[in-house]
Amino acid sequence: MSMDADFDAEAWATELEEYRAEKDEFFAEHRQSPIPADDREDFEGLTYYDPDPSLRVAARVEPADGEDTIELEMTQGEPQPYERAAKLVFELDGGEHELYGYEQVQPEEGHDHAADDTTTLFVPFRDGTTGDTTYGAGRYMEFEVEGDLADADELPLDFNLAYHPFCVYNEAFACPLAPPENTLDVRIEAGERLARSLGSD
């Protein structure tokens, strides 16, 4: 796997820890926190795997194959349409893997694609930790790609930024489920994890 030559692991780890601290503050105090208001006083922070720079990999950006759109099942309510925006191909644990990056299908009315100068790729996925030390419906990543996605060759895919959907903390939220096509056959021990494994007493 290749990594950008100017990658500074120490600065990256510091930035990651700062991001996690800010997120804990949001969950504990913000009115839009998914933590129910009555539970915020006892909230002690999210649980994470230790930062692991080896799980920040270079992903090759390829055109998505198959149908243009996919219906993602939700934790509640009707499935929602997402566009397969790109296929991300990367090496991990000696093998080649792929994940799709999606964009939520927007109503044509009032949405000006020409005004967009970045693409936000939504990457829901399952892996070997799913249903064990991480949420059974999968975790998410999001990445912003500047400029035209068709011109992008490679981007850093950082599993340390993997996070749980809000519905883990509050059943009032409706969250997309990671689709079968975004299932990895390896354990991704990075990013958010459950406070205890589902198999523990």
Short mmCIF file of C-alpha atoms in Angstrom, two decimals:
data_model
loop_
_atom_site.label_atom_id
_atom_site.label_comp_id
_atom_site.label_asym_id
_atom_site.label_seq_id
_atom_site.Cartn_x
_atom_site.Cartn_y
_atom_site.Cartn_z
CA MET A 1 0.00 0.00 0.00
CA SER A 2 1.25 3.48 -0.73
CA MET A 3 0.92 6.39 1.67
CA ASP A 4 1.26 10.05 0.90
CA ALA A 5 4.92 10.99 1.26
CA ASP A 6 4.26 13.96 3.55
CA PHE A 7 2.18 11.95 6.04
CA ASP A 8 3.15 12.92 9.61
CA ALA A 9 2.02 10.09 11.92
CA GLU A 10 2.56 12.11 15.11
CA ALA A 11 0.55 15.09 13.87
CA TRP A 12 -2.12 12.72 12.56
CA ALA A 13 -2.47 11.01 15.96
CA THR A 14 -2.71 14.36 17.75
CA GLU A 15 -5.38 15.61 15.34
CA LEU A 16 -7.33 12.36 15.76
CA GLU A 17 -7.31 12.62 19.55
CA GLU A 18 -8.45 16.26 19.34
CA TYR A 19 -11.27 15.27 17.01
CA ARG A 20 -12.38 12.55 19.41
CA ALA A 21 -12.35 14.97 22.35
CA GLU A 22 -14.48 17.45 20.39
CA LYS A 23 -16.95 14.71 19.50
CA ASP A 24 -17.23 13.65 23.15
CA GLU A 25 -17.98 17.26 24.06
CA PHE A 26 -20.68 17.42 21.39
CA PHE A 27 -22.27 14.20 22.62
CA ALA A 28 -22.17 15.36 26.23
CA GLU A 29 -23.42 18.92 25.83
CA HIS A 30 -24.93 19.79 22.45
CA ARG A 31 -28.70 20.00 22.11
CA GLN A 32 -28.46 17.92 18.90
CA SER A 33 -26.54 15.13 20.63
CA PRO A 34 -27.98 11.67 20.02
CA ILE A 35 -27.54 10.91 23.72
CA PRO A 36 -30.96 11.34 25.38
CA ALA A 37 -31.00 14.50 27.49
CA ASP A 38 -31.58 12.57 30.72
CA ASP A 39 -28.48 10.44 30.10
CA ARG A 40 -25.98 13.16 29.16
CA GLU A 41 -24.89 13.91 32.72
CA ASP A 42 -23.64 10.32 33.04
CA PHE A 43 -22.03 10.22 29.59
CA GLU A 44 -18.28 9.54 29.99
CA GLY A 45 -17.21 9.56 26.37
CA LEU A 46 -17.27 7.25 23.37
CA THR A 47 -15.16 4.11 23.21
CA TYR A 48 -12.51 3.75 20.53
CA TYR A 49 -9.82 1.43 19.32
CA ASP A 50 -6.33 2.85 19.77
CA PRO A 51 -5.14 4.98 16.84
CA ASP A 52 -3.51 2.76 14.22
CA PRO A 53 -1.82 4.47 11.26
CA SER A 54 -1.55 1.12 9.44
CA LEU A 55 -5.33 1.27 9.02
CA ARG A 56 -5.06 4.50 7.07
CA VAL A 57 -4.64 3.11 3.57
CA ALA A 58 -4.39 4.50 0.07
CA ALA A 59 -7.54 3.66 -1.87
CA ARG A 60 -7.65 3.68 -5.65
CA VAL A 61 -10.75 5.46 -6.92
CA GLU A 62 -12.48 3.55 -9.72
CA PRO A 63 -15.83 4.00 -11.47
CA ALA A 64 -18.60 2.12 -9.72
CA ASP A 65 -19.89 -0.94 -11.54
CA GLY A 66 -23.36 -2.42 -11.40
CA GLU A 67 -26.54 -0.38 -11.14
CA ASP A 68 -26.23 3.38 -10.66
CA THR A 69 -28.33 3.39 -7.49
CA ILE A 70 -28.91 1.13 -4.53
CA GLU A 71 -31.69 1.11 -1.97
CA LEU A 72 -30.17 1.11 1.51
CA GLU A 73 -32.32 -0.47 4.19
CA MET A 74 -32.93 1.71 7.24
CA THR A 75 -33.17 0.88 10.93
CA GLN A 76 -36.73 2.09 10.62
CA GLY A 77 -38.89 3.41 7.80
CA GLU A 78 -38.60 2.96 4.06
CA PRO A 79 -35.32 2.16 2.23
CA GLN A 80 -33.54 5.23 0.88
CA PRO A 81 -31.92 5.58 -2.57
CA TYR A 82 -28.17 6.19 -2.78
CA GLU A 83 -25.99 6.58 -5.84
CA ARG A 84 -22.94 4.38 -6.24
CA ALA A 85 -20.49 7.22 -6.73
CA ALA A 86 -17.18 5.32 -6.77
CA LYS A 87 -15.46 2.07 -5.96
CA LEU A 88 -12.56 2.31 -3.52
CA VAL A 89 -9.94 -0.42 -3.98
CA PHE A 90 -7.21 -0.90 -1.39
CA GLU A 91 -4.77 -3.40 0.07
CA LEU A 92 -5.03 -4.62 3.64
CA ASP A 93 -3.61 -7.66 5.42
CA GLY A 94 -1.97 -8.84 2.22
CA GLY A 95 -5.17 -8.86 0.18
CA GLU A 96 -7.07 -6.51 -2.10
CA HIS A 97 -10.43 -5.26 -0.89
CA GLU A 98 -13.07 -2.86 -2.15
CA LEU A 99 -15.82 -0.67 -0.77
CA TYR A 100 -18.37 1.47 -2.52
CA GLY A 101 -18.69 5.16 -1.73
CA TYR A 102 -22.24 6.46 -2.03
CA GLU A 103 -24.01 9.77 -2.40
CA GLN A 104 -27.56 10.18 -1.18
CA VAL A 105 -29.92 10.80 -4.06
CA GLN A 106 -31.15 14.38 -3.80
CA PRO A 107 -34.43 15.73 -5.17
CA GLU A 108 -33.69 17.48 -8.44
CA GLU A 109 -35.72 20.52 -7.41
CA GLY A 110 -33.58 23.01 -5.56
CA HIS A 111 -30.32 21.05 -5.88
CA ASP A 112 -27.68 22.57 -8.14
CA HIS A 113 -24.98 20.01 -8.91
CA ALA A 114 -23.00 22.62 -10.83
CA ALA A 115 -22.55 24.59 -7.62
CA ASP A 116 -20.87 21.65 -5.87
CA ASP A 117 -17.07 21.80 -5.72
CA THR A 118 -16.66 18.80 -3.41
CA THR A 119 -18.12 15.31 -3.28
CA THR A 120 -18.91 13.73 0.08
CA LEU A 121 -18.55 9.97 -0.14
CA PHE A 122 -20.61 8.01 2.36
CA VAL A 123 -18.99 4.63 3.09
CA PRO A 124 -21.07 2.35 5.33
CA PHE A 125 -19.38 -0.99 5.92
CA ARG A 126 -19.34 -4.22 7.88
CA ASP A 127 -16.25 -6.18 8.86
CA GLY A 128 -15.12 -8.94 11.19
CA THR A 129 -15.83 -6.83 14.28
CA THR A 130 -19.47 -6.22 13.28
CA GLY A 131 -21.85 -7.70 15.83
CA ASP A 132 -18.94 -8.37 18.18
CA THR A 133 -17.08 -5.26 19.29
CA THR A 134 -18.92 -2.92 16.91
CA TYR A 135 -22.57 -2.30 16.04
CA GLY A 136 -24.32 -5.18 14.30
CA ALA A 137 -25.61 -3.04 11.41
CA GLY A 138 -22.15 -1.69 10.56
CA ARG A 139 -20.21 1.54 10.88
CA TYR A 140 -19.78 4.59 8.66
CA MET A 141 -17.01 6.69 7.16
CA GLU A 142 -17.35 9.94 5.22
CA PHE A 143 -14.74 11.56 3.02
CA GLU A 144 -14.73 14.78 1.05
CA VAL A 145 -13.19 14.72 -2.41
CA GLU A 146 -12.36 18.12 -3.86
CA GLY A 147 -13.13 18.80 -7.49
CA ASP A 148 -14.60 16.34 -9.96
CA LEU A 149 -14.74 12.81 -8.53
CA ALA A 150 -14.07 11.41 -12.01
CA ASP A 151 -10.64 13.09 -11.90
CA ALA A 152 -9.64 11.57 -8.55
CA ASP A 153 -7.10 8.74 -8.72
CA GLU A 154 -6.47 7.97 -5.06
CA LEU A 155 -7.57 9.08 -1.61
CA PRO A 156 -6.60 8.20 1.98
CA LEU A 157 -9.15 5.77 3.45
CA ASP A 158 -8.76 6.18 7.20
CA PHE A 159 -10.58 3.49 9.19
CA ASN A 160 -9.62 5.33 12.39
CA LEU A 161 -12.45 7.70 11.45
CA ALA A 162 -15.04 4.91 11.34
CA TYR A 163 -17.99 5.80 13.53
CA HIS A 164 -21.27 4.37 14.74
CA PRO A 165 -24.59 5.74 13.48
CA PHE A 166 -26.65 7.82 15.89
CA CYS A 167 -29.24 5.05 16.21
CA VAL A 168 -26.72 3.13 18.39
CA TYR A 169 -27.29 5.75 21.07
CA ASN A 170 -30.93 6.68 20.43
CA GLU A 171 -33.57 4.53 18.71
CA ALA A 172 -35.41 7.66 17.59
CA PHE A 173 -32.91 8.03 14.71
CA ALA A 174 -33.37 6.23 11.40
CA CYS A 175 -30.00 5.11 10.05
CA PRO A 176 -28.93 3.38 6.82
CA LEU A 177 -27.68 -0.19 7.22
CA ALA A 178 -24.38 -1.10 5.64
CA PRO A 179 -25.26 -3.13 2.53
CA PRO A 180 -23.93 -6.66 1.90
CA GLU A 181 -21.75 -5.39 -0.97
CA ASN A 182 -19.75 -3.33 1.54
CA THR A 183 -18.73 -6.26 3.74
CA LEU A 184 -15.03 -6.82 4.42
CA ASP A 185 -13.72 -10.27 5.36
CA VAL A 186 -11.15 -8.84 7.79
CA ARG A 187 -11.40 -7.30 11.25
CA ILE A 188 -11.06 -3.52 11.19
CA GLU A 189 -9.98 -2.75 14.75
CA ALA A 190 -9.97 1.01 14.33
CA GLY A 191 -12.39 3.83 14.97
CA GLU A 192 -15.41 3.68 17.26
CA ARG A 193 -16.22 0.48 19.09
CA LEU A 194 -18.83 -0.59 21.59
CA ALA A 195 -18.12 -0.06 25.28
CA ARG A 196 -18.24 -3.85 25.67
CA SER A 197 -18.37 -6.69 23.21
CA LEU A 198 -21.77 -8.20 22.50
CA GLY A 199 -20.49 -11.58 23.64
CA SER A 200 -19.40 -10.36 27.08
CA ASP A 201 -21.35 -11.07 30.23
#
